[in-house]
mmCIF file of C-alpha atoms in Angstrom:
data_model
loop_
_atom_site.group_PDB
_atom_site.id
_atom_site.type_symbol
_atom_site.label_atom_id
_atom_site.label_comp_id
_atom_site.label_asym_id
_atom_site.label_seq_id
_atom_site.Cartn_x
_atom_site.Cartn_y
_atom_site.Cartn_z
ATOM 1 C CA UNK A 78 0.567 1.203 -25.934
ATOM 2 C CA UNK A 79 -0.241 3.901 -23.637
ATOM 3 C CA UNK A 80 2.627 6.208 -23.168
ATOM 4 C CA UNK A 81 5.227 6.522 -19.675
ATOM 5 C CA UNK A 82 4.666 9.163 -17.389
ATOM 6 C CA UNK A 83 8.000 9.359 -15.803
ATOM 7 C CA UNK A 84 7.086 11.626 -12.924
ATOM 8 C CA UNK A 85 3.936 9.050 -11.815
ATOM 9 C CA UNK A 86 1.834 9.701 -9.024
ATOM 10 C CA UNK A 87 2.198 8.300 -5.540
ATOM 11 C CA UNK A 88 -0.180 7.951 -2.936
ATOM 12 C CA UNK A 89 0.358 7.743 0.843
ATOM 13 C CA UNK A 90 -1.731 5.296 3.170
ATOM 14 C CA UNK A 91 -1.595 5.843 7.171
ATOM 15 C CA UNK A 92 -2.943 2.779 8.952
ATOM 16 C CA UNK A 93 -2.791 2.816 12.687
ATOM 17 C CA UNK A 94 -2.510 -0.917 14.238
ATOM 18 C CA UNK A 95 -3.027 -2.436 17.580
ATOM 19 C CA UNK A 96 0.570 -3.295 18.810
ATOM 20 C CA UNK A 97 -0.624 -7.112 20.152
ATOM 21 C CA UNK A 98 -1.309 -7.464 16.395
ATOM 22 C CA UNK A 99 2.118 -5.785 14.912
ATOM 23 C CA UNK A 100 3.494 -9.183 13.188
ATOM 24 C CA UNK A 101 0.336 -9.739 12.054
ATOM 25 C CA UNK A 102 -0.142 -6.690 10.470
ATOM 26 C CA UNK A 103 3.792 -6.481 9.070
ATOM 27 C CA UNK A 104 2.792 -9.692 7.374
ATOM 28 C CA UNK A 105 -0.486 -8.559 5.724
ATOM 29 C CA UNK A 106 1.357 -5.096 4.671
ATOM 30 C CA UNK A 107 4.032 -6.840 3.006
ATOM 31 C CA UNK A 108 1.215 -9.378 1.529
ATOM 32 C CA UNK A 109 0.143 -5.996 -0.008
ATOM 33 C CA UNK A 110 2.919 -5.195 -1.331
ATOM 34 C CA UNK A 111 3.514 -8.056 -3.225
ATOM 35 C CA UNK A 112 -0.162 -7.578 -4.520
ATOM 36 C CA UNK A 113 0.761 -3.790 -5.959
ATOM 37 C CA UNK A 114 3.546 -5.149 -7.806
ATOM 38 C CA UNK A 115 1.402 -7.221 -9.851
ATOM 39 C CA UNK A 116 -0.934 -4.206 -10.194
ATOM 40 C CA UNK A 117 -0.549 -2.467 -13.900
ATOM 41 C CA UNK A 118 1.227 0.791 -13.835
ATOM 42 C CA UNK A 119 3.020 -0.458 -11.019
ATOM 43 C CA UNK A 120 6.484 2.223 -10.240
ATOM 44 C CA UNK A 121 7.312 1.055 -6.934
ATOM 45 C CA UNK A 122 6.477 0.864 -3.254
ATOM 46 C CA UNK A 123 7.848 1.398 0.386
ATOM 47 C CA UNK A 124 6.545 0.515 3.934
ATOM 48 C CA UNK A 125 7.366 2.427 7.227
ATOM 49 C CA UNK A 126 6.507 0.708 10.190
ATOM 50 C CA UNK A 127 5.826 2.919 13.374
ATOM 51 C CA UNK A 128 8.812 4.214 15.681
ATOM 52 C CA UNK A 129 7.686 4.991 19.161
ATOM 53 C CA UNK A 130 7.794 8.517 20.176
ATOM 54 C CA UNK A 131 7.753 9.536 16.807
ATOM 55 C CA UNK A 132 5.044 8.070 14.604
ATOM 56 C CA UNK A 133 2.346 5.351 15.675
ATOM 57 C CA UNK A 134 0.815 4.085 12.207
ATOM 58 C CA UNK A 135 2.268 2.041 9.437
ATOM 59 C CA UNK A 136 2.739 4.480 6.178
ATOM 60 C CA UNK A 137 2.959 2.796 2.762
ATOM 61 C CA UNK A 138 3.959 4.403 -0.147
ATOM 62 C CA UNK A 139 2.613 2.991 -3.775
ATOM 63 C CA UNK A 140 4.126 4.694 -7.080
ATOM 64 C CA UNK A 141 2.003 4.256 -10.097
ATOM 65 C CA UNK A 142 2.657 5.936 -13.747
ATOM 66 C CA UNK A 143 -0.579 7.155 -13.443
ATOM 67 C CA UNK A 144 -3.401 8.457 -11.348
ATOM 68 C CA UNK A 145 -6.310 5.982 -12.705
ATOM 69 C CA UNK A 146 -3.531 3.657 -12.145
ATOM 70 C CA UNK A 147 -3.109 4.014 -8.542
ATOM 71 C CA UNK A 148 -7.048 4.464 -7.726
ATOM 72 C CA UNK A 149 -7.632 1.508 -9.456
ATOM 73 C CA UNK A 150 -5.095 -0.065 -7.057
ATOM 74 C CA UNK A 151 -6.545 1.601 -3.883
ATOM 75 C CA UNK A 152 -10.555 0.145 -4.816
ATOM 76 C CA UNK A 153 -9.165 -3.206 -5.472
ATOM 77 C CA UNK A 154 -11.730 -5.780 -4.101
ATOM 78 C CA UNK A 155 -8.344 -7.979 -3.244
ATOM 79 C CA UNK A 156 -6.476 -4.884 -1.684
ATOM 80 C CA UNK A 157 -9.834 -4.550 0.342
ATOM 81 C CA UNK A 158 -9.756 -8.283 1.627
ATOM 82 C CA UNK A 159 -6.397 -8.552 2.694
ATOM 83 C CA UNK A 160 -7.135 -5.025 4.826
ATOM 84 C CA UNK A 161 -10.103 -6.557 6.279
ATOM 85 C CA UNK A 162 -8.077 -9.031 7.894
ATOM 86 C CA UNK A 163 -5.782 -5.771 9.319
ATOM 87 C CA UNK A 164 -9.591 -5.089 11.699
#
C-alpha cells in the first residue's frame, strides 16, 4: 500500500465559457467532479463559477495525495471527453 501524503497536491483549472452556454457548462463541471472522485488518490475538489466584475472563468480546484495522481487525472481520455463537449 503506497503511503498518505497528507499535504497532497492541488491543481487549479481556469476555463472561460460562453455565458449562452453557462447551465450547460455548470452541468458538465459538476459531471467532472463526480468523475475526480472516482479518480485514485482522490483528496477533494471545489468549483467557482464566475462573478461579474470580478472573475469571468469557471476555476476548479482538484486535491490529489499525489502529483502522478493528479496528472493522471488531468490526461484522462474521459476528463478530455466530457471537456470537449464544454467547445
Amino acid at each position: 500500500m503506497e503511503s498518505f501524503n497528507a499535504c497532497g497536491v492541488t491543481g487549479i483549472v481556469r476555463r472561460r465559457v460562453d455565458p449562452t452556454r453557462e447551465a450547460e457548462a455548470e452541468y458538465l463541471m459538476n459531471e467532472l467532479l463526480t468523475l475526480s472522485r472516482a479518480t485514485r488518490g482522490f483528496l477533494g475538489s471545489e468549483i467557482f463559477p464566475p462573478i461579474p466584475g470580478v472573475q469571468d472563468a469557471y476555476v476548479v480546484l482538484y486535491r490529489f495525495d499525489r502529483g502522478e495522481h493528479l496528472r493522471q487525472w488531468l490526461r484522462s481520455p474521459a476528463r478530455a471527453e466530457i471537456l470537449s463537449q464544454m467547445k
